[in-house]
Amino acid sequence: FAIDLEGKIIAWNRAIEEMTGVAAGDMVGKGGHEYSIPFYGQRRPITIDLVFGDSEEIRKMYPVVQKKEDKFTSEIYIQRLYGGKGAHLWFVAAPLYDPYGNIIGAIESIRDVSDQKRAEEALQLLTEDLAAKVKERTADLEKTNLLLEEEITFHKEAESKISASLNEKEVLLREIHHRVKNNLQVVASLLNLQSGYIKDAQTLAVIKDSQNRIKAMALIHERIYRSEGLDRIDYGDYLEKITQSLLQSYGVSPRKIVMKVDAKNIVLHIDKAIPCSLIINELLSNSFKHAFPNDRTGVVQIDVKLDGDTVRLLYSDNGVGLPESITLDRTESLGIRLISGLVQQLKGTVEIQRGEGTRFLITFNV
């Protein structure tokens, strides 16, 4: 709804009629700074407070025009709307300008976010339940590991029993990686559930990026518990899987962006594989979202080589290129900041090479 400089209501749209049960004819042209509106069909006058409940937060919106403030926002719970039910409401009040920039009143928007609140509460309960289960299972695993160590110490002279215990420990470690992978997938699923209640495109994009990061880590744990070793993976095989997963996640056609991966005979420890994979996840996400706008096609290439004890990871695309304003030490981009931090975690170096497209050269010691 909108008010003029005297506080009288000049607009009351259909959505707010449905929300409050009060027709525009009973509101438009009435009001005053106190919003006291005589309504002769009732024994007491209709006011905004009667429509939305007696709330200090609502009354804070009213002086926006007089004080010429830019904006006022608030989120409150109204015990009883005019129709009698409670609801979570989100308010924003802002000055209303004429074409010459003069303030002629205020426009005040109200959104019923009750469904979103209920969804957030349900998600919180699920998260707390998941955390409790993870804590319980972790405690069980710690107890099991302690009993295993005591058993090995007690029977250290018996070679056959030691061998059996070591086998049990390997099974346990595989189970841990399996459970970590499952828990990460649960978190990704919860984020997917939450995204169904979010309409803001920017917030949805942030949640999607978080899901892809979680999936990248989950895939590493899956590869480890399926591999012969329990601390390292065939990184070339992993890159093939994660690049295809991201192509599907962003709905990118292989005919628009051609992926080329060369990482033969590269085996990485989990401590190196996870940050390295998160770096590639950020680079691929950036290419898919920004490097090839409109109908532009191109190529993304990932080359991983081992030179002695040094890994050289060269990531390149032939897209539009990074803006000159984006650097490793000064940027507001979360992705670039994550890349810089992850390279530090690898105790490596990163270099941006500009030209036709974008190239990132990352080196670290295995």
Tab-separated table of C-alpha atoms in Angstrom, residues 23-163:
chain	number	residue	atom	x	y	z
A	23	ALA	CA	-11.247	-3.807	0.957
A	24	ALA	CA	-9.511	-0.914	-0.801
A	25	GLY	CA	-12.715	1.115	-0.611
A	26	ASP	CA	-12.491	1.072	3.175
A	27	MET	CA	-8.899	2.325	3.176
A	28	VAL	CA	-8.086	4.611	0.213
A	29	GLY	CA	-8.355	8.319	1.040
A	30	LYS	CA	-8.474	7.727	4.748
A	31	GLY	CA	-5.828	7.798	7.382
A	32	GLY	CA	-3.702	10.588	8.768
A	33	HIS	CA	-0.402	10.272	10.511
A	34	GLU	CA	-1.907	8.039	13.169
A	35	TYR	CA	-3.670	5.888	10.529
A	36	SER	CA	-6.949	6.175	12.413
A	37	ILE	CA	-9.604	5.392	9.804
A	38	PRO	CA	-13.321	5.730	10.677
A	39	PHE	CA	-15.291	2.830	9.257
A	40	TYR	CA	-18.972	3.242	9.906
A	41	GLY	CA	-19.822	-0.413	9.407
A	42	GLN	CA	-17.959	-1.218	12.644
A	43	ARG	CA	-18.394	-0.038	16.194
A	44	ARG	CA	-14.729	0.908	16.434
A	45	PRO	CA	-12.533	2.631	13.822
A	46	ILE	CA	-10.268	0.558	11.535
A	47	THR	CA	-6.568	1.375	11.895
A	48	ILE	CA	-3.463	-0.165	10.411
A	49	ASP	CA	-2.707	-1.583	13.848
A	50	LEU	CA	-6.084	-3.326	13.898
A	51	VAL	CA	-5.379	-4.792	10.479
A	52	PHE	CA	-1.866	-6.026	11.284
A	53	GLY	CA	-1.892	-6.194	15.059
A	54	ASP	CA	-0.615	-3.796	17.692
A	55	SER	CA	3.120	-3.847	16.985
A	56	GLU	CA	5.912	-1.416	17.780
A	57	GLU	CA	7.806	-2.685	14.698
A	58	ILE	CA	4.923	-1.667	12.407
A	59	ARG	CA	4.694	1.810	13.906
A	60	LYS	CA	8.415	2.322	13.239
A	61	MET	CA	7.612	2.350	9.502
A	62	TYR	CA	5.235	5.301	9.677
A	63	PRO	CA	7.774	8.178	10.156
A	64	VAL	CA	9.761	7.165	7.037
A	65	VAL	CA	8.233	9.984	4.957
A	66	GLN	CA	8.592	12.663	7.608
A	67	LYS	CA	12.244	11.773	8.382
A	68	LYS	CA	13.026	11.194	4.680
A	69	GLU	CA	14.896	7.994	5.526
A	70	ASP	CA	15.928	5.734	2.657
A	71	LYS	CA	14.298	2.534	3.818
A	72	PHE	CA	13.006	0.647	6.828
A	73	THR	CA	12.697	-3.129	6.976
A	74	SER	CA	11.453	-5.465	9.659
A	75	GLU	CA	10.279	-9.028	10.103
A	76	ILE	CA	7.749	-9.763	12.855
A	77	TYR	CA	5.200	-12.318	13.940
A	78	ILE	CA	1.613	-11.036	14.078
A	79	GLN	CA	-0.512	-12.986	16.568
A	80	ARG	CA	-3.780	-12.135	14.839
A	81	LEU	CA	-4.312	-10.664	11.432
A	82	TYR	CA	-7.643	-9.007	10.656
A	83	GLY	CA	-8.912	-12.403	9.511
A	84	GLY	CA	-7.950	-13.992	12.842
A	85	LYS	CA	-4.883	-16.130	11.988
A	86	GLY	CA	-1.263	-15.580	12.968
A	87	ALA	CA	1.476	-15.071	10.401
A	88	HIS	CA	5.140	-14.167	9.916
A	89	LEU	CA	5.272	-10.933	7.915
A	90	TRP	CA	8.186	-9.122	6.271
A	91	PHE	CA	7.848	-5.352	5.913
A	92	VAL	CA	9.739	-2.740	3.937
A	93	ALA	CA	8.891	0.971	3.794
A	94	ALA	CA	10.576	3.419	1.413
A	95	PRO	CA	9.952	6.983	0.201
A	96	LEU	CA	7.762	7.429	-2.891
A	97	TYR	CA	9.154	9.931	-5.431
A	98	ASP	CA	7.556	11.855	-8.268
A	99	PRO	CA	9.335	12.067	-11.677
A	100	TYR	CA	11.265	15.125	-10.446
A	101	GLY	CA	12.776	13.397	-7.422
A	102	ASN	CA	10.453	14.980	-4.861
A	103	ILE	CA	9.148	12.803	-2.037
A	104	ILE	CA	5.353	12.617	-2.315
A	105	GLY	CA	4.695	9.851	0.166
A	106	ALA	CA	5.811	6.348	0.992
A	107	ILE	CA	5.255	2.883	-0.416
A	108	GLU	CA	5.069	0.057	2.081
A	109	SER	CA	5.290	-3.586	1.027
A	110	ILE	CA	4.318	-6.615	3.083
A	111	ARG	CA	5.122	-10.223	2.331
A	112	ASP	CA	3.725	-13.260	4.145
A	113	VAL	CA	6.778	-15.498	4.772
A	114	SER	CA	4.984	-17.966	7.058
A	115	ASP	CA	5.578	-20.938	4.724
A	116	GLN	CA	9.278	-20.105	4.465
A	117	LYS	CA	9.530	-19.825	8.257
A	118	ARG	CA	7.835	-23.178	8.725
A	119	ALA	CA	10.205	-24.701	6.172
A	120	GLU	CA	13.214	-23.180	7.965
A	121	GLU	CA	11.988	-24.547	11.284
A	122	ALA	CA	11.481	-27.996	9.731
A	123	LEU	CA	14.959	-27.857	8.196
A	124	GLN	CA	16.427	-26.817	11.557
A	125	LEU	CA	14.798	-29.822	13.220
A	126	LEU	CA	16.171	-32.113	10.505
A	127	THR	CA	19.635	-30.581	10.891
A	128	GLU	CA	19.588	-30.989	14.663
A	129	ASP	CA	18.406	-34.591	14.306
A	130	LEU	CA	21.160	-35.295	11.784
A	131	ALA	CA	23.770	-33.689	14.039
A	132	ALA	CA	22.604	-35.802	16.985
A	133	LYS	CA	22.784	-38.981	14.921
A	134	VAL	CA	26.238	-38.111	13.590
A	135	LYS	CA	27.437	-37.346	17.125
A	136	GLU	CA	26.010	-40.638	18.396
A	137	ARG	CA	27.562	-42.666	15.572
A	138	THR	CA	30.898	-40.862	15.979
A	139	ALA	CA	30.912	-41.743	19.672
A	140	ASP	CA	30.189	-45.370	18.780
A	141	LEU	CA	33.037	-45.388	16.272
A	142	GLU	CA	35.425	-43.846	18.816
A	143	LYS	CA	34.495	-46.507	21.349
A	144	THR	CA	34.911	-49.213	18.722
A	145	ASN	CA	38.327	-47.841	17.728
A	146	LEU	CA	39.425	-47.738	21.391
A	147	LEU	CA	38.357	-51.336	21.914
A	148	LEU	CA	40.195	-52.302	18.725
A	149	GLU	CA	43.436	-50.664	19.922
A	150	GLU	CA	43.167	-52.370	23.306
A	151	GLU	CA	42.594	-55.705	21.608
A	152	ILE	CA	45.679	-55.252	19.383
A	153	THR	CA	47.857	-54.266	22.381
A	154	PHE	CA	46.611	-57.163	24.504
A	155	HIS	CA	47.256	-59.760	21.790
A	156	LYS	CA	50.411	-58.245	20.228
A	157	GLU	CA	52.238	-61.608	20.450
A	158	ALA	CA	49.573	-63.332	18.387
A	159	GLU	CA	50.376	-62.504	14.751
A	160	SER	CA	47.166	-63.939	13.420
A	161	LYS	CA	45.033	-61.848	15.777
A	162	ILE	CA	46.986	-58.697	14.927
A	163	SER	CA	46.404	-59.339	11.244
